[in-house]
Amino acid sequence: MNHPPVLLRTLTDLRANTASWHSEGLTVGMIPTMGALHDGHLALVEEARRRVDRVVATIFVNPTQFGPKEDFTAYPRTEASDVAKLATLGVEAVFAPNAAEMYPPGHATTISLAGPALGLETDYRPHFFAGVATVVAKLLLGGFPDIAMFGEKDYQQLLVVRQMVKDLRLPTEIVALPTVREPDGLALSSRNAYLSPDERRTAPKLASVLNETAAAIRAGGDHAHHLRHGFNALESAGFRPDYLELRNAETLASPAESSGEPLRLLVAAWLGKTRLIDNIAV
Ligand code: PAF
């Protein structure tokens, strides 16, 4: 039976907690989350468990990464059950601050991004990565973990965070894990809970179209043709795609045809009122 995690509400307590672990010579891993934990998050916790001595998960629905018309208010908040799940995995601490702790009155600093933050999500959610980068920087500076875990499901976010950590020389290694999927291929996401039973039946088509398009690109021929075909297939299945794009897997720059560079295929599409994202290596 594991001890329940210690619940930390302030950045001062987060700092004191990890500092005391570090002073004992223990290594620390952080899993930043917005809660509503699913098996994808739990895989990150388990991997951190294997790599470090102490694990702290953070739960904070970060207002600055939501646009005015987005789902900030509706976003699922399930702290008690999240903490119970983290307890079963032996997580030692949970940092769950409120908005005033992270953004006290007068808070005026936001991280400004370029590089991998350009295009894709930013074209549709211009506020998103500044909010993510700012809160992740505050969390990493709050705890100075040795490693922090991120899922490849949010691939652009992963590269944005990696670039930020490199540019700001933050002393944390960013560890990425592959997307965890349902048996039918749907990428796990807290937003899958918004899908109606009908939409849930359609949703795995997002991953099938990604796989089919990636296979066609690998087989050769004109990228733009394959991407158009994939986009049309999504529309025929009932999605309203924002984008289906092929990018350099390391920089997210647009690739040259037949350049041999590592490629990533990324998609965002609406199914009813739910926006789903996914990506795969090509
Ligand atoms: O991926 C998420 O859940 C969030 O964007 C993150 C990294 C916890 C920042 O709020």
mmCIF file of C-alpha atoms in Angstrom, residues 107-222:
data_model
loop_
_atom_site.group_PDB
_atom_site.id
_atom_site.type_symbol
_atom_site.label_atom_id
_atom_site.label_comp_id
_atom_site.label_asym_id
_atom_site.label_seq_id
_atom_site.Cartn_x
_atom_site.Cartn_y
_atom_site.Cartn_z
ATOM 1 C CA HIS A 107 1.528 38.967 -13.389
ATOM 2 C CA ALA A 108 2.933 40.452 -16.598
ATOM 3 C CA THR A 109 5.461 38.043 -18.092
ATOM 4 C CA THR A 110 4.764 35.708 -21.011
ATOM 5 C CA ILE A 111 7.216 33.674 -23.032
ATOM 6 C CA SER A 112 7.324 34.589 -26.696
ATOM 7 C CA LEU A 113 8.074 31.795 -29.156
ATOM 8 C CA ALA A 114 9.098 31.101 -32.730
ATOM 9 C CA GLY A 115 10.740 28.020 -34.325
ATOM 10 C CA PRO A 116 8.588 24.932 -33.745
ATOM 11 C CA ALA A 117 5.726 27.084 -32.428
ATOM 12 C CA LEU A 118 5.129 28.578 -35.885
ATOM 13 C CA GLY A 119 2.160 27.297 -37.884
ATOM 14 C CA LEU A 120 0.019 24.195 -37.217
ATOM 15 C CA GLU A 121 -1.701 24.748 -33.808
ATOM 16 C CA THR A 122 -0.621 28.400 -33.717
ATOM 17 C CA ASP A 123 -2.570 29.127 -36.917
ATOM 18 C CA TYR A 124 -5.782 28.055 -35.145
ATOM 19 C CA ARG A 125 -4.956 28.759 -31.460
ATOM 20 C CA PRO A 126 -2.611 31.775 -31.562
ATOM 21 C CA HIS A 127 -2.552 32.168 -27.752
ATOM 22 C CA PHE A 128 -1.868 28.488 -27.047
ATOM 23 C CA PHE A 129 1.895 27.975 -26.952
ATOM 24 C CA ALA A 130 2.694 31.217 -25.131
ATOM 25 C CA GLY A 131 0.351 29.969 -22.384
ATOM 26 C CA VAL A 132 1.842 26.478 -22.388
ATOM 27 C CA ALA A 133 5.464 27.669 -22.433
ATOM 28 C CA THR A 134 4.880 30.216 -19.678
ATOM 29 C CA VAL A 135 3.195 27.762 -17.341
ATOM 30 C CA VAL A 136 5.682 24.961 -18.072
ATOM 31 C CA ALA A 137 8.577 27.354 -17.410
ATOM 32 C CA LYS A 138 6.973 28.344 -14.091
ATOM 33 C CA LEU A 139 6.489 24.685 -13.158
ATOM 34 C CA LEU A 140 10.057 23.707 -14.084
ATOM 35 C CA LEU A 141 11.483 26.733 -12.259
ATOM 36 C CA GLY A 142 9.162 25.976 -9.353
ATOM 37 C CA GLY A 143 10.481 22.462 -8.904
ATOM 38 C CA PHE A 144 13.808 22.195 -10.780
ATOM 39 C CA PRO A 145 13.081 18.538 -11.618
ATOM 40 C CA ASP A 146 15.869 16.479 -13.182
ATOM 41 C CA ILE A 147 13.457 15.202 -15.832
ATOM 42 C CA ALA A 148 9.987 16.202 -17.041
ATOM 43 C CA MET A 149 7.737 13.875 -19.017
ATOM 44 C CA PHE A 150 5.641 14.783 -22.080
ATOM 45 C CA GLY A 151 3.566 12.660 -24.463
ATOM 46 C CA GLU A 152 4.107 12.650 -28.236
ATOM 47 C CA LYS A 153 0.350 13.023 -28.684
ATOM 48 C CA ASP A 154 0.934 16.787 -28.324
ATOM 49 C CA TYR A 155 3.908 16.659 -30.678
ATOM 50 C CA GLN A 156 4.199 20.372 -31.428
ATOM 51 C CA GLN A 157 3.913 21.140 -27.703
ATOM 52 C CA LEU A 158 6.730 18.660 -27.028
ATOM 53 C CA LEU A 159 9.047 20.370 -29.537
ATOM 54 C CA VAL A 160 8.094 23.847 -28.257
ATOM 55 C CA VAL A 161 8.904 22.812 -24.677
ATOM 56 C CA ARG A 162 12.200 21.184 -25.769
ATOM 57 C CA GLN A 163 13.201 24.366 -27.629
ATOM 58 C CA MET A 164 12.267 26.562 -24.658
ATOM 59 C CA VAL A 165 14.236 24.407 -22.206
ATOM 60 C CA LYS A 166 17.243 24.519 -24.537
ATOM 61 C CA ASP A 167 17.017 28.272 -25.169
ATOM 62 C CA LEU A 168 16.514 29.190 -21.491
ATOM 63 C CA ARG A 169 19.107 26.597 -20.399
ATOM 64 C CA LEU A 170 16.670 25.128 -17.870
ATOM 65 C CA PRO A 171 18.373 22.266 -16.023
ATOM 66 C CA THR A 172 15.698 19.665 -16.828
ATOM 67 C CA GLU A 173 15.826 16.844 -19.367
ATOM 68 C CA ILE A 174 12.599 16.576 -21.393
ATOM 69 C CA VAL A 175 11.619 12.922 -21.837
ATOM 70 C CA ALA A 176 8.986 12.015 -24.450
ATOM 71 C CA LEU A 177 6.861 8.882 -24.662
ATOM 72 C CA PRO A 178 4.851 7.572 -27.631
ATOM 73 C CA THR A 179 1.127 8.257 -27.817
ATOM 74 C CA VAL A 180 -1.033 5.765 -25.930
ATOM 75 C CA ARG A 181 -4.028 4.611 -28.008
ATOM 76 C CA GLU A 182 -7.340 2.875 -27.519
ATOM 77 C CA PRO A 183 -7.498 -0.618 -29.094
ATOM 78 C CA ASP A 184 -9.253 0.957 -32.123
ATOM 79 C CA GLY A 185 -6.390 3.442 -32.630
ATOM 80 C CA LEU A 186 -7.907 6.607 -31.119
ATOM 81 C CA ALA A 187 -5.198 8.574 -29.294
ATOM 82 C CA LEU A 188 -6.016 8.936 -25.591
ATOM 83 C CA SER A 189 -6.995 12.494 -24.699
ATOM 84 C CA SER A 190 -8.925 14.086 -21.860
ATOM 85 C CA ARG A 191 -11.099 15.710 -24.554
ATOM 86 C CA ASN A 192 -12.303 12.288 -25.835
ATOM 87 C CA ALA A 193 -14.794 12.501 -22.947
ATOM 88 C CA TYR A 194 -16.660 15.194 -24.932
ATOM 89 C CA LEU A 195 -17.461 12.781 -27.824
ATOM 90 C CA SER A 196 -21.028 11.491 -28.245
ATOM 91 C CA PRO A 197 -21.344 7.699 -28.765
ATOM 92 C CA ASP A 198 -21.720 8.306 -32.531
ATOM 93 C CA GLU A 199 -18.684 10.590 -32.656
ATOM 94 C CA ARG A 200 -16.697 8.106 -30.590
ATOM 95 C CA ARG A 201 -17.378 5.490 -33.290
ATOM 96 C CA THR A 202 -16.100 7.865 -36.001
ATOM 97 C CA ALA A 203 -13.104 9.199 -34.032
ATOM 98 C CA PRO A 204 -10.634 6.324 -34.757
ATOM 99 C CA LYS A 205 -10.856 7.245 -38.456
ATOM 100 C CA LEU A 206 -8.512 10.138 -37.617
ATOM 101 C CA ALA A 207 -5.721 7.677 -36.833
ATOM 102 C CA SER A 208 -6.583 5.453 -39.824
ATOM 103 C CA VAL A 209 -6.365 8.407 -42.224
ATOM 104 C CA LEU A 210 -3.028 9.393 -40.649
ATOM 105 C CA ASN A 211 -1.726 5.845 -41.121
ATOM 106 C CA GLU A 212 -3.013 5.580 -44.700
ATOM 107 C CA THR A 213 -1.584 8.981 -45.655
ATOM 108 C CA ALA A 214 1.789 8.177 -44.053
ATOM 109 C CA ALA A 215 1.900 4.853 -45.935
ATOM 110 C CA ALA A 216 1.125 6.623 -49.230
ATOM 111 C CA ILE A 217 3.867 9.223 -48.576
ATOM 112 C CA ARG A 218 6.361 6.462 -47.767
ATOM 113 C CA ALA A 219 5.427 4.677 -50.988
ATOM 114 C CA GLY A 220 6.392 7.820 -52.963
ATOM 115 C CA GLY A 221 4.701 10.356 -55.195
ATOM 116 C CA ASP A 222 3.592 13.903 -54.662
#
